[in-house]
Amino acid sequence: MKTGIYPGCSLNGSARDYNESVFALAEAFGLELEQVSDWNCCGATAAHNLNKDLSLALPARILALAEKNGMDEIIVPCAACYNRLTLTQTELRKDPELRNHVSGIIEMDYKGTSGIINVIEWIDKYITPNLEGRIVIPYAHKVACYYGCLLVRPHKVLNYDRPEDPQSMDLVMSKIGAEPIYYPFKTECCGAGLSISRTDIVSKLSGKIIEDAESRGAEAIIVACPMCHSNLDMRRNDINKYWGKEFKIPVIFITQAIGHAIGLTDKKIGLKRHFVDVKIS
Amino acid sequence: MARIGVFICHCGENISATVDCAKVAETIGKLRHVVLSTEYKYMCSDPGQTLIKDAIKEYNLTGVVVSACSPRMHEPTFRRACAEAGLNPYMCEMANLREHCSWVHEKNDITTEKAIDIVRTQVEKVKLNYALQPIKVPVTRRALVIGGGIAGIQAALDIANTGHRVVMVERSPSIGGHMSQLSETFPTLDCSQCILTPRMVEVAQHPNITLYTYAEVESVEGFIGNFKVKIRKKAKSLDEKICTGCGLCTTKCPQKKIPNEFEQGMGNRPAIYIPFPQAVPNKPVIDRENCTYYIKGKCKVCEIVCPTKAIRFDQPDEILDLDIGAIVIATGFDVKHADFFPEYGYGKYKDVIDGLQFERLASASGPTSGAILRPSDGQVPKNIVFVACAGSRDPAKGIEYCSKICCMYTAKHAMLYKHKVHEGKAYIFYMDIRAAGKNYEEFVRRAIEEDHVEYVRGRISTIYEKNGKLIVKGADTLLGGQPVEVEADMVVLATAGVANSGAEELAQKLHVSYDSHKFFAEAHPKLKPVETNTAGIFLAGACQNPKDIPDSVSQASGAAVKVAGLFSQDELTREPLVAQVNRMAPPLYSTCVGCFLCQPVCPYQAIEREEFKARDGKLIKAVAKINEGLCQGCGTCVALCRSKSIDLHGYSNQQVYAEVMALLNEY
């Protein structure tokens, strides 16, 4: 079984901490992760708003490259990339004519043989079964697992977890000693791409999530999406200004939380890169 | 020499839009023994039938193939037409060009080719058809009504009033169904129990009705006019003849903490209980699952206090065998409960309740004696939100259909709330207001205009608790999808109406079809809404789909007329398409070797033993014999028979073989 990784733009930029923690975990558990060579943009929010062919061709090229690289599956840590890639795979799987058309555009044969998994599936598959005896510092804190929109929706396409009340991250976190709280904002919008154009809306929406998690006693928000992370963490100053409050709750990638629990250094898992200070006791 | 006529129907455009009917007619016309092959726009219409009748006489036809829709639809029509022209009706076959061809394929040459193939098989088959005579069977003039809700009650009373006997079976301890739980009814706001309970009493006292409560249908065999039904009377653990219904036992029972089903879990009941004060029959039963005596082996307080010594702890279940002529299914529906909705807290929040629970809250006989108090702390809710279409019309929830009753009862709920809490604020979030019914729209207008219920068009995305309030988040789609947030004290979900528990199991016992939502299926959505596909079994009420009271009552009366019509005949005519074990002259008698392997495989217990004896009474041979009354013509015995001694009229081995060969051979 050869597992590849498609990082997408975020993991090389604003979410380098995510990238570092994924690779740190892979190293710690002896997992091979080969990057899809010559990868390109997944199309993000822009492509499918402009041109359907483009929105399918970009992810299709990535998937075709993964096939060419002989990868049986690729892990896609960014929830948006995961969403775009899975959507493309589904569309092309059910419509052979469209698949031929897209294959023509990318000038590559696309068969659809590489599986796509998100970071939690990867953890469930390769890390949690081998956690026994590895936990050095149990993550003994109340946490609010925040899934956002793209990890679990649309359910018809992703067919992953429960769209209204997802549990997969909660389960992983409880395995490393955390106490996930029940809170109603698990899949509420963080403001997403408005991060750049309408920071005020992000401040309002992300602020609601933070406020609720904090008021219910959570000590950290756990995420698996670079966009969620940047809105909740990088925009914290704007959020605090908008709400007139001093929210201090840190926002941690699930891979960082596991990395910390198995005793990896803060530097190794990128904990120093956050805007909101992370101090895990 | 066979002389076959083939009649190809266009079915308006249903067939002709996809299949080249002229080409089919032309090709078939060239087949051997086909003396006439013609087409017509509507073969089932009067001119179409006349066409067939005239052709039978003119061409002296010995067999007819009507190439049209499914035989389920019009086989009886065309067989009748043939009979009227003097041809034995079983010399008519149907080739299904609609459901099997035009509806499922695109228009092209291959589709027409397939149509030709379908017709060819029937032409080959009909050449081997032979005249059959209908079977006459007697009718048992006693009806079984399953379910004692308003639909069952109406059907039972209507049948009983025509002078026929009725057996009503209800699985709970009392009849009355959901209607007995309702507070007031739309669109008149008359009290539900006040109009229902007299009818319940009428059922109990009617000389033609035998009522079995706390009983279930165990098995059903037989066929129209001649069903053999087994009913399990669950042990009530008391002697009903001695019990006076004084209720002393129910007040003394030490086990008092069982969630009360009648109150939708909003109150408790003891282990020996009468479901509600107006119950019929008004005598208690012991719930053995929760009774201390059955759990721990001691208690017997009820036995000690009973003034008439009516308690019978060792009473067994009783099985009754009944001969029944017709069955009315009136098993009703259920609603989804709040725990079905993750986005609304999975039933975690005590003050998020379903519509049936609100009915109990608003009912004068309910847990709060009719005061609208929220379950968590007994306070009067100042802001109340009603959510219509909770689950209904939502493919993501697996319930695509409209539950039909919710728009109306939600308007009623909001009204009842406003009538009791004048200063309170009531919101209704809805998708569309479906108020099609006599005085229904006016009723909704009253809720809006006179009672100032705030209707917001939009769906609720989530409900959560914060600082003791329920935050209800949704959108107002009339204001361009603006987000709306209401801080509510209580939320009522108009949850989807779904098939009752056990519906699927019952349908399988009765051999009637049901849909993907486990609602019982009618024989035809428009023209046979009361019948099922099994002759002699009819539907009434919400077991077919969610229905309000007027609709349930109308359908129940419809079902009753069907039953009365059936019972007005001296004997019934059955299709002769049954199996037959061959017979021949002695000393062989039959090729059947008497292995009787066919007996255990027959799903209808239709295979009997026939013995041939010498004059001295010595057994010469025992062979299988089919009971024509019971046989349903499924053909299982034919397939199993090792000596090929059984054949099925209308679907003989020869006929099926001819059909297969027609497909394999070029023409």
PDB file of C-alpha atoms in Angstrom, chain B residues 511-667:
ATOM      1  CA  HIS B 511     -49.028 -10.928   1.681  1.00  0.00           C
ATOM      2  CA  VAL B 512     -49.862  -7.334   0.766  1.00  0.00           C
ATOM      3  CA  SER B 513     -47.352  -4.939  -0.738  1.00  0.00           C
ATOM      4  CA  TYR B 514     -45.886  -1.902   0.960  1.00  0.00           C
ATOM      5  CA  ASP B 515     -43.752   0.982  -0.233  1.00  0.00           C
ATOM      6  CA  SER B 516     -40.178   1.903   0.591  1.00  0.00           C
ATOM      7  CA  HIS B 517     -41.399   3.840   3.620  1.00  0.00           C
ATOM      8  CA  LYS B 518     -43.281   0.743   4.826  1.00  0.00           C
ATOM      9  CA  PHE B 519     -46.677   2.292   4.236  1.00  0.00           C
ATOM     10  CA  PHE B 520     -49.205  -0.200   2.878  1.00  0.00           C
ATOM     11  CA  ALA B 521     -49.576   0.063  -0.883  1.00  0.00           C
ATOM     12  CA  GLU B 522     -52.899   0.573  -2.596  1.00  0.00           C
ATOM     13  CA  ALA B 523     -53.776  -1.437  -5.717  1.00  0.00           C
ATOM     14  CA  HIS B 524     -53.987   1.694  -7.865  1.00  0.00           C
ATOM     15  CA  PRO B 525     -53.080   5.221  -6.748  1.00  0.00           C
ATOM     16  CA  LYS B 526     -56.201   6.748  -8.264  1.00  0.00           C
ATOM     17  CA  LEU B 527     -58.791   4.153  -9.055  1.00  0.00           C
ATOM     18  CA  LYS B 528     -58.208   1.580  -6.319  1.00  0.00           C
ATOM     19  CA  PRO B 529     -57.071   3.616  -3.333  1.00  0.00           C
ATOM     20  CA  VAL B 530     -58.866   1.406  -0.840  1.00  0.00           C
ATOM     21  CA  GLU B 531     -57.888  -2.004  -2.218  1.00  0.00           C
ATOM     22  CA  THR B 532     -54.569  -3.759  -1.841  1.00  0.00           C
ATOM     23  CA  ASN B 533     -53.068  -5.996  -4.477  1.00  0.00           C
ATOM     24  CA  THR B 534     -54.326  -8.973  -2.493  1.00  0.00           C
ATOM     25  CA  ALA B 535     -57.988  -9.591  -3.145  1.00  0.00           C
ATOM     26  CA  GLY B 536     -60.189  -9.276  -0.089  1.00  0.00           C
ATOM     27  CA  ILE B 537     -57.758  -7.075   1.870  1.00  0.00           C
ATOM     28  CA  PHE B 538     -58.537  -3.367   2.109  1.00  0.00           C
ATOM     29  CA  LEU B 539     -56.903  -0.263   3.578  1.00  0.00           C
ATOM     30  CA  ALA B 540     -58.243   2.443   5.833  1.00  0.00           C
ATOM     31  CA  GLY B 541     -56.536   5.451   7.338  1.00  0.00           C
ATOM     32  CA  ALA B 542     -52.943   6.460   7.922  1.00  0.00           C
ATOM     33  CA  CYS B 543     -51.438   3.007   7.469  1.00  0.00           C
ATOM     34  CA  GLN B 544     -51.397   3.902   3.762  1.00  0.00           C
ATOM     35  CA  ASN B 545     -49.878   7.374   4.167  1.00  0.00           C
ATOM     36  CA  PRO B 546     -50.276  10.167   6.720  1.00  0.00           C
ATOM     37  CA  LYS B 547     -53.902  11.329   6.719  1.00  0.00           C
ATOM     38  CA  ASP B 548     -56.057  13.597   8.802  1.00  0.00           C
ATOM     39  CA  ILE B 549     -59.250  12.481  10.524  1.00  0.00           C
ATOM     40  CA  PRO B 550     -61.764  13.351   7.751  1.00  0.00           C
ATOM     41  CA  ASP B 551     -59.684  11.521   5.142  1.00  0.00           C
ATOM     42  CA  SER B 552     -59.213   8.505   7.382  1.00  0.00           C
ATOM     43  CA  VAL B 553     -62.910   8.310   8.113  1.00  0.00           C
ATOM     44  CA  SER B 554     -63.879   8.650   4.433  1.00  0.00           C
ATOM     45  CA  GLN B 555     -61.468   5.940   3.413  1.00  0.00           C
ATOM     46  CA  ALA B 556     -62.668   3.681   6.214  1.00  0.00           C
ATOM     47  CA  SER B 557     -66.234   4.033   4.985  1.00  0.00           C
ATOM     48  CA  GLY B 558     -64.973   3.271   1.479  1.00  0.00           C
ATOM     49  CA  ALA B 559     -63.291   0.119   2.715  1.00  0.00           C
ATOM     50  CA  ALA B 560     -66.461  -0.859   4.549  1.00  0.00           C
ATOM     51  CA  VAL B 561     -68.492  -0.582   1.340  1.00  0.00           C
ATOM     52  CA  LYS B 562     -65.979  -2.789  -0.443  1.00  0.00           C
ATOM     53  CA  VAL B 563     -66.348  -5.389   2.296  1.00  0.00           C
ATOM     54  CA  ALA B 564     -70.147  -5.141   2.283  1.00  0.00           C
ATOM     55  CA  GLY B 565     -70.134  -5.502  -1.513  1.00  0.00           C
ATOM     56  CA  LEU B 566     -68.043  -8.629  -1.226  1.00  0.00           C
ATOM     57  CA  PHE B 567     -70.354 -10.058   1.415  1.00  0.00           C
ATOM     58  CA  SER B 568     -73.414  -9.378  -0.737  1.00  0.00           C
ATOM     59  CA  GLN B 569     -72.390 -12.180  -3.103  1.00  0.00           C
ATOM     60  CA  ASP B 570     -73.326 -15.821  -2.566  1.00  0.00           C
ATOM     61  CA  GLU B 571     -70.097 -17.083  -3.979  1.00  0.00           C
ATOM     62  CA  LEU B 572     -66.943 -15.605  -5.450  1.00  0.00           C
ATOM     63  CA  THR B 573     -65.333 -16.274  -8.761  1.00  0.00           C
ATOM     64  CA  ARG B 574     -61.629 -17.016  -8.797  1.00  0.00           C
ATOM     65  CA  GLU B 575     -59.157 -17.058 -11.629  1.00  0.00           C
ATOM     66  CA  PRO B 576     -58.556 -20.653 -12.741  1.00  0.00           C
ATOM     67  CA  LEU B 577     -54.810 -20.051 -13.092  1.00  0.00           C
ATOM     68  CA  VAL B 578     -53.934 -22.734 -10.581  1.00  0.00           C
ATOM     69  CA  ALA B 579     -51.717 -25.789 -10.541  1.00  0.00           C
ATOM     70  CA  GLN B 580     -52.979 -29.233 -11.411  1.00  0.00           C
ATOM     71  CA  VAL B 581     -51.581 -32.712 -10.834  1.00  0.00           C
ATOM     72  CA  ASN B 582     -52.228 -34.822 -13.902  1.00  0.00           C
ATOM     73  CA  ARG B 583     -54.676 -37.716 -13.847  1.00  0.00           C
ATOM     74  CA  MET B 584     -54.944 -40.715 -16.147  1.00  0.00           C
ATOM     75  CA  ALA B 585     -56.704 -43.995 -16.432  1.00  0.00           C
ATOM     76  CA  PRO B 586     -55.977 -46.838 -14.032  1.00  0.00           C
ATOM     77  CA  PRO B 587     -53.762 -48.578 -13.316  1.00  0.00           C
ATOM     78  CA  LEU B 588     -51.453 -45.534 -13.510  1.00  0.00           C
ATOM     79  CA  TYR B 589     -53.909 -42.894 -12.163  1.00  0.00           C
ATOM     80  CA  SER B 590     -51.216 -40.204 -12.438  1.00  0.00           C
ATOM     81  CA  THR B 591     -47.533 -39.841 -13.195  1.00  0.00           C
ATOM     82  CA  CYS B 592     -47.269 -38.482  -9.654  1.00  0.00           C
ATOM     83  CA  VAL B 593     -45.250 -40.939  -7.576  1.00  0.00           C
ATOM     84  CA  GLY B 594     -46.607 -39.687  -4.278  1.00  0.00           C
ATOM     85  CA  CYS B 595     -43.353 -38.342  -2.884  1.00  0.00           C
ATOM     86  CA  PHE B 596     -45.192 -35.247  -1.540  1.00  0.00           C
ATOM     87  CA  LEU B 597     -42.081 -33.083  -1.682  1.00  0.00           C
ATOM     88  CA  CYS B 598     -44.424 -30.470  -3.078  1.00  0.00           C
ATOM     89  CA  GLN B 599     -46.339 -30.280   0.188  1.00  0.00           C
ATOM     90  CA  PRO B 600     -43.733 -28.509   2.357  1.00  0.00           C
ATOM     91  CA  VAL B 601     -42.740 -26.023  -0.364  1.00  0.00           C
ATOM     92  CA  CYS B 602     -46.278 -24.819  -1.058  1.00  0.00           C
ATOM     93  CA  PRO B 603     -46.592 -21.415   0.657  1.00  0.00           C
ATOM     94  CA  TYR B 604     -50.388 -21.710   0.733  1.00  0.00           C
ATOM     95  CA  GLN B 605     -50.881 -25.212   2.120  1.00  0.00           C
ATOM     96  CA  ALA B 606     -52.838 -26.022  -1.042  1.00  0.00           C
ATOM     97  CA  ILE B 607     -51.534 -29.525  -1.670  1.00  0.00           C
ATOM     98  CA  GLU B 608     -53.629 -32.401  -0.414  1.00  0.00           C
ATOM     99  CA  ARG B 609     -53.339 -36.152  -0.578  1.00  0.00           C
ATOM    100  CA  GLU B 610     -55.691 -38.195  -2.746  1.00  0.00           C
ATOM    101  CA  GLU B 611     -55.840 -41.945  -2.287  1.00  0.00           C
ATOM    102  CA  PHE B 612     -57.000 -44.490  -4.813  1.00  0.00           C
ATOM    103  CA  LYS B 613     -58.303 -47.658  -3.178  1.00  0.00           C
ATOM    104  CA  ALA B 614     -59.330 -51.072  -4.411  1.00  0.00           C
ATOM    105  CA  ARG B 615     -62.822 -52.383  -3.683  1.00  0.00           C
ATOM    106  CA  ASP B 616     -61.545 -54.146  -0.604  1.00  0.00           C
ATOM    107  CA  GLY B 617     -60.282 -50.841   0.700  1.00  0.00           C
ATOM    108  CA  LYS B 618     -56.624 -51.583   0.029  1.00  0.00           C
ATOM    109  CA  LEU B 619     -54.608 -48.549  -0.934  1.00  0.00           C
ATOM    110  CA  ILE B 620     -53.499 -48.720  -4.541  1.00  0.00           C
ATOM    111  CA  LYS B 621     -51.817 -45.353  -4.840  1.00  0.00           C
ATOM    112  CA  ALA B 622     -51.613 -41.999  -3.092  1.00  0.00           C
ATOM    113  CA  VAL B 623     -51.015 -38.922  -5.227  1.00  0.00           C
ATOM    114  CA  ALA B 624     -50.916 -35.157  -4.724  1.00  0.00           C
ATOM    115  CA  LYS B 625     -54.007 -33.077  -5.375  1.00  0.00           C
ATOM    116  CA  ILE B 626     -54.260 -29.286  -5.525  1.00  0.00           C
ATOM    117  CA  ASN B 627     -56.942 -27.460  -3.553  1.00  0.00           C
ATOM    118  CA  GLU B 628     -58.112 -24.994  -6.158  1.00  0.00           C
ATOM    119  CA  GLY B 629     -59.498 -22.691  -3.515  1.00  0.00           C
ATOM    120  CA  LEU B 630     -56.152 -22.253  -1.809  1.00  0.00           C
ATOM    121  CA  CYS B 631     -53.737 -22.448  -4.744  1.00  0.00           C
ATOM    122  CA  GLN B 632     -52.445 -19.025  -5.778  1.00  0.00           C
ATOM    123  CA  GLY B 633     -50.745 -20.275  -8.926  1.00  0.00           C
ATOM    124  CA  CYS B 634     -47.211 -19.410  -7.822  1.00  0.00           C
ATOM    125  CA  GLY B 635     -45.753 -22.467  -9.552  1.00  0.00           C
ATOM    126  CA  THR B 636     -43.288 -23.479  -6.835  1.00  0.00           C
ATOM    127  CA  CYS B 637     -44.619 -27.054  -6.870  1.00  0.00           C
ATOM    128  CA  VAL B 638     -44.272 -27.194 -10.654  1.00  0.00           C
ATOM    129  CA  ALA B 639     -40.612 -26.317 -10.451  1.00  0.00           C
ATOM    130  CA  LEU B 640     -39.999 -28.836  -7.695  1.00  0.00           C
ATOM    131  CA  CYS B 641     -41.936 -31.841  -9.016  1.00  0.00           C
ATOM    132  CA  ARG B 642     -39.462 -34.610  -9.866  1.00  0.00           C
ATOM    133  CA  SER B 643     -41.763 -36.515 -12.190  1.00  0.00           C
ATOM    134  CA  LYS B 644     -43.128 -33.419 -13.966  1.00  0.00           C
ATOM    135  CA  SER B 645     -46.630 -34.330 -12.887  1.00  0.00           C
ATOM    136  CA  ILE B 646     -47.756 -30.839 -11.946  1.00  0.00           C
ATOM    137  CA  ASP B 647     -48.504 -28.065 -14.390  1.00  0.00           C
ATOM    138  CA  LEU B 648     -49.873 -24.595 -14.024  1.00  0.00           C
ATOM    139  CA  HIS B 649     -52.936 -23.518 -15.980  1.00  0.00           C
ATOM    140  CA  GLY B 650     -52.154 -20.462 -18.038  1.00  0.00           C
ATOM    141  CA  TYR B 651     -48.406 -20.894 -17.467  1.00  0.00           C
ATOM    142  CA  SER B 652     -47.799 -24.480 -18.432  1.00  0.00           C
ATOM    143  CA  ASN B 653     -44.275 -25.764 -18.989  1.00  0.00           C
ATOM    144  CA  GLN B 654     -45.098 -26.003 -22.682  1.00  0.00           C
ATOM    145  CA  GLN B 655     -46.247 -22.404 -22.834  1.00  0.00           C
ATOM    146  CA  VAL B 656     -43.221 -21.028 -21.021  1.00  0.00           C
ATOM    147  CA  TYR B 657     -40.964 -23.160 -23.181  1.00  0.00           C
ATOM    148  CA  ALA B 658     -42.654 -21.795 -26.294  1.00  0.00           C
ATOM    149  CA  GLU B 659     -42.018 -18.244 -25.057  1.00  0.00           C
ATOM    150  CA  VAL B 660     -38.339 -18.948 -24.464  1.00  0.00           C
ATOM    151  CA  MET B 661     -37.952 -20.629 -27.837  1.00  0.00           C
ATOM    152  CA  ALA B 662     -39.614 -17.670 -29.512  1.00  0.00           C
ATOM    153  CA  LEU B 663     -36.908 -15.449 -28.094  1.00  0.00           C
ATOM    154  CA  LEU B 664     -34.111 -17.810 -29.079  1.00  0.00           C
ATOM    155  CA  ASN B 665     -35.293 -18.453 -32.619  1.00  0.00           C
ATOM    156  CA  GLU B 666     -34.937 -16.024 -35.442  1.00  0.00           C
ATOM    157  CA  TYR B 667     -38.172 -15.125 -37.092  1.00  0.00           C
TER     158      TYR B 667
END
